[in-house]
PDB file of C-alpha atoms in Angstrom:
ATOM      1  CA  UNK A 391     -66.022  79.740 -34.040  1.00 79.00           C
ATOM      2  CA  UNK A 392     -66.912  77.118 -31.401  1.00 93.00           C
ATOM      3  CA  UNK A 393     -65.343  73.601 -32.668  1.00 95.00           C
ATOM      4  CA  UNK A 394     -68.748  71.465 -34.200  1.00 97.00           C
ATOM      5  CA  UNK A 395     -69.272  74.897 -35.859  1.00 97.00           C
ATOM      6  CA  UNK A 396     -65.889  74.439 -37.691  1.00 96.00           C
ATOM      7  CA  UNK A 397     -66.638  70.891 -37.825  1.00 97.00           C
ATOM      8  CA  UNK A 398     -70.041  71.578 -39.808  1.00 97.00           C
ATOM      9  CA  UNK A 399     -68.052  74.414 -42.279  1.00 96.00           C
ATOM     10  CA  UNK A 400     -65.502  71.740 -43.119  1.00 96.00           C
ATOM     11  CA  UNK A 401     -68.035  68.899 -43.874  1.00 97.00           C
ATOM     12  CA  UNK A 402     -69.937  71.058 -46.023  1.00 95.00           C
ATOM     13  CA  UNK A 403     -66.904  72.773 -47.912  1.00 95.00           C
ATOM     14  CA  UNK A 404     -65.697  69.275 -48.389  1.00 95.00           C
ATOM     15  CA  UNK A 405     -69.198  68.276 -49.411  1.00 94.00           C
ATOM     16  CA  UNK A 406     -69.882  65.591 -46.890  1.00 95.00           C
ATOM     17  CA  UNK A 407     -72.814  63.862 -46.522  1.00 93.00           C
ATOM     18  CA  UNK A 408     -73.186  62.844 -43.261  1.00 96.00           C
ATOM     19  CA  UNK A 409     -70.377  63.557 -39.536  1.00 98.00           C
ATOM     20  CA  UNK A 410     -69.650  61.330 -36.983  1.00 98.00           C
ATOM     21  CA  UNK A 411     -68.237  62.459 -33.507  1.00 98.00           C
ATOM     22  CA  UNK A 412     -67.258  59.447 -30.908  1.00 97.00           C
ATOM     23  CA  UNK A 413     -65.037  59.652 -28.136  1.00 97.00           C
ATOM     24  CA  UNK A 414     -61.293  58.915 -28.718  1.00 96.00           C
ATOM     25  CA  UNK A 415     -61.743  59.502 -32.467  1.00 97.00           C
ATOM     26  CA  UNK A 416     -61.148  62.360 -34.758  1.00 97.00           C
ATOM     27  CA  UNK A 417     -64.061  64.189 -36.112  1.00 98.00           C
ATOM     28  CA  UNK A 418     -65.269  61.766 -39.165  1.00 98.00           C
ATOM     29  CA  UNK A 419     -66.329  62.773 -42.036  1.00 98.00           C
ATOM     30  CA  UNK A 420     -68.823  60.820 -45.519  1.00 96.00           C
ATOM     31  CA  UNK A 421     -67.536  61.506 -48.545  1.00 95.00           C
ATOM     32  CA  UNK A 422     -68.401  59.840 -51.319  1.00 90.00           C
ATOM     33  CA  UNK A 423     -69.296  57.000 -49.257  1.00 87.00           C
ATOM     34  CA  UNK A 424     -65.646  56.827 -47.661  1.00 95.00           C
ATOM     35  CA  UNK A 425     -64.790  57.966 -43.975  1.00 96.00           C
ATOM     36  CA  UNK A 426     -62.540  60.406 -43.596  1.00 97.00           C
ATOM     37  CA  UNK A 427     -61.077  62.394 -40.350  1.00 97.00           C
ATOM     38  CA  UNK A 428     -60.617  65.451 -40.305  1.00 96.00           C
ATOM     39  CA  UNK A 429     -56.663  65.858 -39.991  1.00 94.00           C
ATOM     40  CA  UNK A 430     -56.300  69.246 -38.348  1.00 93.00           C
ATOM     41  CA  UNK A 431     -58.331  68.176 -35.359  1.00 95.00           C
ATOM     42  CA  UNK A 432     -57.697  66.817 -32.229  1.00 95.00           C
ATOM     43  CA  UNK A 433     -59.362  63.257 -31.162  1.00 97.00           C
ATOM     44  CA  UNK A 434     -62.655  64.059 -28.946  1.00 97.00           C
ATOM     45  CA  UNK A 435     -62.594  63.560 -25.370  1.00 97.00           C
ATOM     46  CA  UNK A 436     -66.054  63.418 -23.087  1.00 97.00           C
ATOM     47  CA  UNK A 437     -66.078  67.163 -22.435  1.00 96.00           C
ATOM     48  CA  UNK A 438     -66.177  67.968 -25.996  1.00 97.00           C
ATOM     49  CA  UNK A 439     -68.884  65.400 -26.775  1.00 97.00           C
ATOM     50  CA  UNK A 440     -71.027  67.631 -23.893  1.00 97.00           C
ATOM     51  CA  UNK A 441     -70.185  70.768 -25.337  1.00 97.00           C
ATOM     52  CA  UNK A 442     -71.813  69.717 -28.377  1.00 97.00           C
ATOM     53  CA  UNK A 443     -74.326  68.664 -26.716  1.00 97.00           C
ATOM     54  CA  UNK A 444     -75.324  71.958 -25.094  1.00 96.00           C
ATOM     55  CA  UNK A 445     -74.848  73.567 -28.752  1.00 96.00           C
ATOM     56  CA  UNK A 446     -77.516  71.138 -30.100  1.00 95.00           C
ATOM     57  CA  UNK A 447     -80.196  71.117 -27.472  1.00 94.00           C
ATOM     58  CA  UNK A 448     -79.391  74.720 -26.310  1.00 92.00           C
ATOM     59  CA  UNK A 449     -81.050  74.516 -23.102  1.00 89.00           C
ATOM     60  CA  UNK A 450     -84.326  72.701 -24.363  1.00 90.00           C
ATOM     61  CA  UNK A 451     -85.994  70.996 -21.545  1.00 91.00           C
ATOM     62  CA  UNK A 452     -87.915  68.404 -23.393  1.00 89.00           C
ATOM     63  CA  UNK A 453     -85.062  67.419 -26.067  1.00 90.00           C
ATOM     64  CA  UNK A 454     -82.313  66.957 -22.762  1.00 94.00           C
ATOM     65  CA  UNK A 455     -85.758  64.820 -21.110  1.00 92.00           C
ATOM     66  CA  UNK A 456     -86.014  62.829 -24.163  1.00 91.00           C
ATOM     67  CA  UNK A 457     -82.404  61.847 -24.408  1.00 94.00           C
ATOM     68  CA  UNK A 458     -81.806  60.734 -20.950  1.00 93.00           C
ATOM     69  CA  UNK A 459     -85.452  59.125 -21.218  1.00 93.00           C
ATOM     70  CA  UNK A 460     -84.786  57.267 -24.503  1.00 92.00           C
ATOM     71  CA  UNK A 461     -81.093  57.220 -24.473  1.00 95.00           C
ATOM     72  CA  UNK A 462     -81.588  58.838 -28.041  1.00 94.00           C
ATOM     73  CA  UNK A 463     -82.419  61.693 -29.883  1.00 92.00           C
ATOM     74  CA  UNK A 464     -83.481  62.641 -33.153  1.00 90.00           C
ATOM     75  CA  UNK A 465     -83.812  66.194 -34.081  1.00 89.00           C
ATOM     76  CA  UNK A 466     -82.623  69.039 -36.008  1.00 87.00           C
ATOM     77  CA  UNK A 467     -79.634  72.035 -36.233  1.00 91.00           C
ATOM     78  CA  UNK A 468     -79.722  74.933 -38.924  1.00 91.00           C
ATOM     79  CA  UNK A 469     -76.348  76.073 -39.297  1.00 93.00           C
ATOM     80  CA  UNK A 470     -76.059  79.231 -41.707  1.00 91.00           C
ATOM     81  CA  UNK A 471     -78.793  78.268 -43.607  1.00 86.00           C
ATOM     82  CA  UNK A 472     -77.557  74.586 -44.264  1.00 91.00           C
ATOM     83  CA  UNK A 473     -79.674  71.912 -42.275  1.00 90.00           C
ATOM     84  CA  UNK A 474     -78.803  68.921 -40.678  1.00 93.00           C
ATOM     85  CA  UNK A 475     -80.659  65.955 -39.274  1.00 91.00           C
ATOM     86  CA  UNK A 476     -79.099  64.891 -36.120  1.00 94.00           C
ATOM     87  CA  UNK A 477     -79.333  61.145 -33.960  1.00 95.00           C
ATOM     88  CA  UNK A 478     -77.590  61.703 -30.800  1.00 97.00           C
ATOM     89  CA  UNK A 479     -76.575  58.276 -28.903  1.00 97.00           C
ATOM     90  CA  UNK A 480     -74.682  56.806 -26.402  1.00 96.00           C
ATOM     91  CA  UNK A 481     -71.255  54.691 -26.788  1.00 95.00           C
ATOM     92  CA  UNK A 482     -70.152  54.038 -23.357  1.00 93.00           C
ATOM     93  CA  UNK A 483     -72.457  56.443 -21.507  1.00 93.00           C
ATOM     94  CA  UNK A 484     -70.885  59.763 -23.222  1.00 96.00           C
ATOM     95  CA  UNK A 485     -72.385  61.351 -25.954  1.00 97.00           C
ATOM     96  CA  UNK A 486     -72.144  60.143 -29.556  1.00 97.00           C
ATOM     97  CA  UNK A 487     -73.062  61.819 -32.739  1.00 98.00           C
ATOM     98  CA  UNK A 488     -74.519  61.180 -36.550  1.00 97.00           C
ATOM     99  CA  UNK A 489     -75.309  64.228 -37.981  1.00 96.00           C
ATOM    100  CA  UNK A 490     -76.804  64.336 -41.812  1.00 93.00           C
ATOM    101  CA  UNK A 491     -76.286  67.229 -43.702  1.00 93.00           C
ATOM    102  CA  UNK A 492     -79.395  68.245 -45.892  1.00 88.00           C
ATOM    103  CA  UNK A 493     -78.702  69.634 -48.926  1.00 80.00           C
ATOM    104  CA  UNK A 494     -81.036  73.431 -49.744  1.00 74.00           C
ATOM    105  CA  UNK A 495     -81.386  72.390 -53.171  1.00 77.00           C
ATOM    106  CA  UNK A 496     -83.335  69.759 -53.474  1.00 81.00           C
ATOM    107  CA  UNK A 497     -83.132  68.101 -57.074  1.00 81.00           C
ATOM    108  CA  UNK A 498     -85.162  67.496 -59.810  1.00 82.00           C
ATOM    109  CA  UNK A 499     -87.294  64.666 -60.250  1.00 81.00           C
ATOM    110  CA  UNK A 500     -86.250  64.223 -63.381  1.00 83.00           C
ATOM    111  CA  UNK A 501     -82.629  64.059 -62.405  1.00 86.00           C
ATOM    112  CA  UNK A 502     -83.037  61.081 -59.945  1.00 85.00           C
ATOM    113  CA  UNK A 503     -83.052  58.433 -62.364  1.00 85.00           C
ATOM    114  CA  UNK A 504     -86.935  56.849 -61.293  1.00 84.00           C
ATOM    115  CA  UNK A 505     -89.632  55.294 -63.932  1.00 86.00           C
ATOM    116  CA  UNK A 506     -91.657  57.590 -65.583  1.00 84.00           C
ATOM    117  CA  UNK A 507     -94.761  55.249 -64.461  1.00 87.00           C
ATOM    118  CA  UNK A 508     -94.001  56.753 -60.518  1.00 86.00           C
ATOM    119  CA  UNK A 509     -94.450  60.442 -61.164  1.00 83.00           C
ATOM    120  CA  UNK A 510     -97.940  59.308 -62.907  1.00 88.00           C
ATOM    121  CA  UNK A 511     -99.181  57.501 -59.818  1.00 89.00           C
ATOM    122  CA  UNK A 512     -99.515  60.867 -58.166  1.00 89.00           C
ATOM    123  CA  UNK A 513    -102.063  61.825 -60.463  1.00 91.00           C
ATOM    124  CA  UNK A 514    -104.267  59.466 -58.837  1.00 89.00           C
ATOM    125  CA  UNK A 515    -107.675  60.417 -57.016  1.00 88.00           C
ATOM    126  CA  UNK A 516    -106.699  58.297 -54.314  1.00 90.00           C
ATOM    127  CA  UNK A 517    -104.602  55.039 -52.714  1.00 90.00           C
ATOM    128  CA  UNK A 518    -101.134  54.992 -50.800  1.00 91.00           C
ATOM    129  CA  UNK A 519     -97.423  55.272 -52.191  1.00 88.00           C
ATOM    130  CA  UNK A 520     -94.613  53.450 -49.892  1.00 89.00           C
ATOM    131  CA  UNK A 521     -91.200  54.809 -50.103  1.00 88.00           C
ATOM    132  CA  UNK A 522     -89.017  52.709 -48.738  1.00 87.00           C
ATOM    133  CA  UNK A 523     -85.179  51.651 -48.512  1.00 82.00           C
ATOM    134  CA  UNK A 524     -82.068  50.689 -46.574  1.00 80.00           C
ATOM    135  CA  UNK A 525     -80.612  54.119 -44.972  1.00 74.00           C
ATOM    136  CA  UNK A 526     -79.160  56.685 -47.269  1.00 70.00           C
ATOM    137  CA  UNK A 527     -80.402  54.580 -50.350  1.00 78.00           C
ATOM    138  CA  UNK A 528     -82.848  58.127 -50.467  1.00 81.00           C
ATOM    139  CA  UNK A 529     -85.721  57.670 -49.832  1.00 87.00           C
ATOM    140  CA  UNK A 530     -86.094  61.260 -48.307  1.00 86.00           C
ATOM    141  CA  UNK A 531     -85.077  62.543 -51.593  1.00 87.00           C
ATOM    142  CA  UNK A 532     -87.597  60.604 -53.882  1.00 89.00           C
ATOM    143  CA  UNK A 533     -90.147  61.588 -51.473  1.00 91.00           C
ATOM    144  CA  UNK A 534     -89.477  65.225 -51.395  1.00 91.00           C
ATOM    145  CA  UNK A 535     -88.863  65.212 -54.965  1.00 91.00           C
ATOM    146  CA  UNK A 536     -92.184  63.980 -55.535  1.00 92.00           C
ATOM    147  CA  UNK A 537     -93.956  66.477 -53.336  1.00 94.00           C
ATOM    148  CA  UNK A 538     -92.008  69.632 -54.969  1.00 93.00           C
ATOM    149  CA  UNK A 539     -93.241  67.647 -58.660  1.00 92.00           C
ATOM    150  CA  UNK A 540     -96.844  67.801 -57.108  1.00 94.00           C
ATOM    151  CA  UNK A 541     -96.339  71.221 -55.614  1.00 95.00           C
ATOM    152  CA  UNK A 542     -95.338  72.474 -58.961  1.00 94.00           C
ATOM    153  CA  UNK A 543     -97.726  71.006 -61.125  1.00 94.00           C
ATOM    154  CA  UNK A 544    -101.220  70.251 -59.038  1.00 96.00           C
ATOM    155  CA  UNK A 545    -103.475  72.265 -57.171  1.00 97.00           C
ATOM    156  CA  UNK A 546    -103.549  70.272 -54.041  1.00 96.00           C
ATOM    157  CA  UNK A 547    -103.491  70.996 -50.214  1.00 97.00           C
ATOM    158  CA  UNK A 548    -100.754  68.451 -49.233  1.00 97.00           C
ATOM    159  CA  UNK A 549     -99.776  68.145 -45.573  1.00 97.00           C
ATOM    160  CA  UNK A 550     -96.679  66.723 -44.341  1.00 97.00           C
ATOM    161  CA  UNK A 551     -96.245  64.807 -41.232  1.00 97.00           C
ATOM    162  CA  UNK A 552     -92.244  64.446 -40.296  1.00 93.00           C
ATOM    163  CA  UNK A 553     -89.584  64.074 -37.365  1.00 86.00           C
ATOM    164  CA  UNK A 554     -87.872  65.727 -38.088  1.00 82.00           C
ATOM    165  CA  UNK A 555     -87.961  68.137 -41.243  1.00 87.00           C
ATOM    166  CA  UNK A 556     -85.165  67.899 -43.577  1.00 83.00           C
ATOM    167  CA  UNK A 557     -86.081  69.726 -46.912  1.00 87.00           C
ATOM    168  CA  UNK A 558     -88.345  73.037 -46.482  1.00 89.00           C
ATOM    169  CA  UNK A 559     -90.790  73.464 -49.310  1.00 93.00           C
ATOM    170  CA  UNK A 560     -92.852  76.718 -50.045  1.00 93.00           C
ATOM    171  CA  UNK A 561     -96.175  77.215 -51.427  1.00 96.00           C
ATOM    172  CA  UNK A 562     -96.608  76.751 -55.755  1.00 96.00           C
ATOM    173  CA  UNK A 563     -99.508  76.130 -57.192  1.00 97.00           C
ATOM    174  CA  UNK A 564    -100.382  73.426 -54.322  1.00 97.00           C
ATOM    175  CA  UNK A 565    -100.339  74.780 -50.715  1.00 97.00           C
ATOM    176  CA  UNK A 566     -97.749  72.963 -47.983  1.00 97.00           C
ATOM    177  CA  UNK A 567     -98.144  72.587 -44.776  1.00 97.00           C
ATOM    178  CA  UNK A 568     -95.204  70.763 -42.649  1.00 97.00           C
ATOM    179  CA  UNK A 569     -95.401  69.621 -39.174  1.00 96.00           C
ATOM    180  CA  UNK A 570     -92.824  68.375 -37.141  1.00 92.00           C
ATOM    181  CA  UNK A 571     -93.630  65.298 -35.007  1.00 92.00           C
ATOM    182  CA  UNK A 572     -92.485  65.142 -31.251  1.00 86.00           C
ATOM    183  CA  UNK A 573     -93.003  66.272 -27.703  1.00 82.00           C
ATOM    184  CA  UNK A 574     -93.076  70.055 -27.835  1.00 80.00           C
ATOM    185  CA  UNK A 575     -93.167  70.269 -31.422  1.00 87.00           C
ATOM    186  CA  UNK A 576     -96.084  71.112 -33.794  1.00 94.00           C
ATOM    187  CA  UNK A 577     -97.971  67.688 -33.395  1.00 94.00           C
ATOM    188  CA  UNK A 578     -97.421  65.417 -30.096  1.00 91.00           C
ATOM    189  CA  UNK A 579     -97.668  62.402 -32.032  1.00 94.00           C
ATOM    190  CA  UNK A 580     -98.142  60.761 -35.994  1.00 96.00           C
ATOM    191  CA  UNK A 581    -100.935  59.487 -34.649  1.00 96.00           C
ATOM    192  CA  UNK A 582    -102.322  62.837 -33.569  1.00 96.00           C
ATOM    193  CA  UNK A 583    -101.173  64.318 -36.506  1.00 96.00           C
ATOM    194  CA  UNK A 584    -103.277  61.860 -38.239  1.00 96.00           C
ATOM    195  CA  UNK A 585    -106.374  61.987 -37.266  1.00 95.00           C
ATOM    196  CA  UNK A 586    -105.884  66.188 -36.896  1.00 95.00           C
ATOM    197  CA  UNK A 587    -105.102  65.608 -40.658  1.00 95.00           C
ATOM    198  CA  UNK A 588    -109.116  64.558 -41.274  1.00 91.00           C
ATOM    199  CA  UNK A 589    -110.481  67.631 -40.126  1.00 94.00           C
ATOM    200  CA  UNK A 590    -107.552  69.658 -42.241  1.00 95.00           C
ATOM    201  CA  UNK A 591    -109.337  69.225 -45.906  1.00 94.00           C
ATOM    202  CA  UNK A 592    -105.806  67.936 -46.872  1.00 95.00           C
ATOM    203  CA  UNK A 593    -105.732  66.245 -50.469  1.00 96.00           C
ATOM    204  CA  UNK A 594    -102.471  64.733 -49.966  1.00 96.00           C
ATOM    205  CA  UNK A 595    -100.941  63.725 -46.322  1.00 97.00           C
ATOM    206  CA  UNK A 596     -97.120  62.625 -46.287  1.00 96.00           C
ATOM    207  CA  UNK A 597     -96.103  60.838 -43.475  1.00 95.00           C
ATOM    208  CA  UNK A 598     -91.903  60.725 -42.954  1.00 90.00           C
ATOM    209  CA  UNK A 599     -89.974  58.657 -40.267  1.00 81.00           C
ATOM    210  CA  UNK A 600     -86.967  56.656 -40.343  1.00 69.00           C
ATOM    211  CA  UNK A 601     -87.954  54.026 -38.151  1.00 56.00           C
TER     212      UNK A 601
END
């Protein structure tokens, strides 16, 4: 097992919520809002840092263009069936990493602890919900709660408009469609996806960025 796979196993037996890798540190793990190294590893040097790099963008041309373009990236890793949502960065021109683990059971609404009033608003013919929020206050969560409520209950088309996708939903008694926003993915751009979105007969169209 290459090291950021045994990284990702520990996080998730520990039940982490998010990893950090940096240079000169010790793998770092969230849990339970504390930060917490991983012990039984060594501290990260630069050539680690690129070998996790490689693992992540596995040869993709446009991600490795992207992150040298943008000094960023945001994008995704499936890792025996357990996503994660991944920002790569730089600290000090090498590599540095946030990854966000995504869990495959995705709650009930009724479980999150929201006003009845907000699961009623979706009943409407029409008009615009915000979800917003600091990071991690989850915002991804109430939104994907309230798609999987919809899903379950309506008969809608809904259409989902995201960079990148975290939870995966499948087909109830509404029909799901999810696109992935980015060069090379399924739509170049949100506003693409948009406007491709009018000619889609979509009932509901959920748009999902961080920033």
């Amino acid at each position: 097992m290459v090291l950021i796979e045994r990284i990702i196993q520990e996080a998730i037996e520990k039940g982490a919520s998010d990893i950090h890798l940096l240079q000169g540190l010790k793998p770092i793990l969230r849990i339970s809002r504390d930060l917490v190294e991983i012990q039984d590893l060594d501290v990260l040097d630069e050539g680690e840092l690129y070998e996790v790099y490689d693992y992540i963008v596995r040869g993709n041309v446009t991600k490795d263009e992207i992150y040298k373009d943008e000094r960023k990236l945001d994008t995704s890793l499936v890792f025996n069936d357990t996503r994660l949502r991944v920002n790569v960065s730089y600290s000090m021109d090498v590599p540095t990493y946030t990854m966000r683990i995504i869990s495959n059971d995705l709650p009930p609404y009724e479980t999150l602890g929201l006003p009845e009033i907000i699961k009623t608003v979706t009943y409407q013919p029409q008009g615009v919900i915000l979800v917003t929020g600091k990071t991690n206050s989850g915002k991804s969560t109430t939104l994907n709660a309230l798609i999987d409520e919809i899903n379950k209950k309506q008969n809608k088309k809904i259409l989902t408009l995201e960079s990148p996708i975290e939870y995966r939903h499948t087909s109830k008694k509404s029909v799901i469609i999810q696109k992935e926003v980015g060069p090379g993915k399924d739509s170049l751009t949100y506003i693409d996806g948009v406007k491709n979105a009018l000619r889609e007969d979509c009932d509901i169209l959920v748009i999902r960025r961080d920033s």
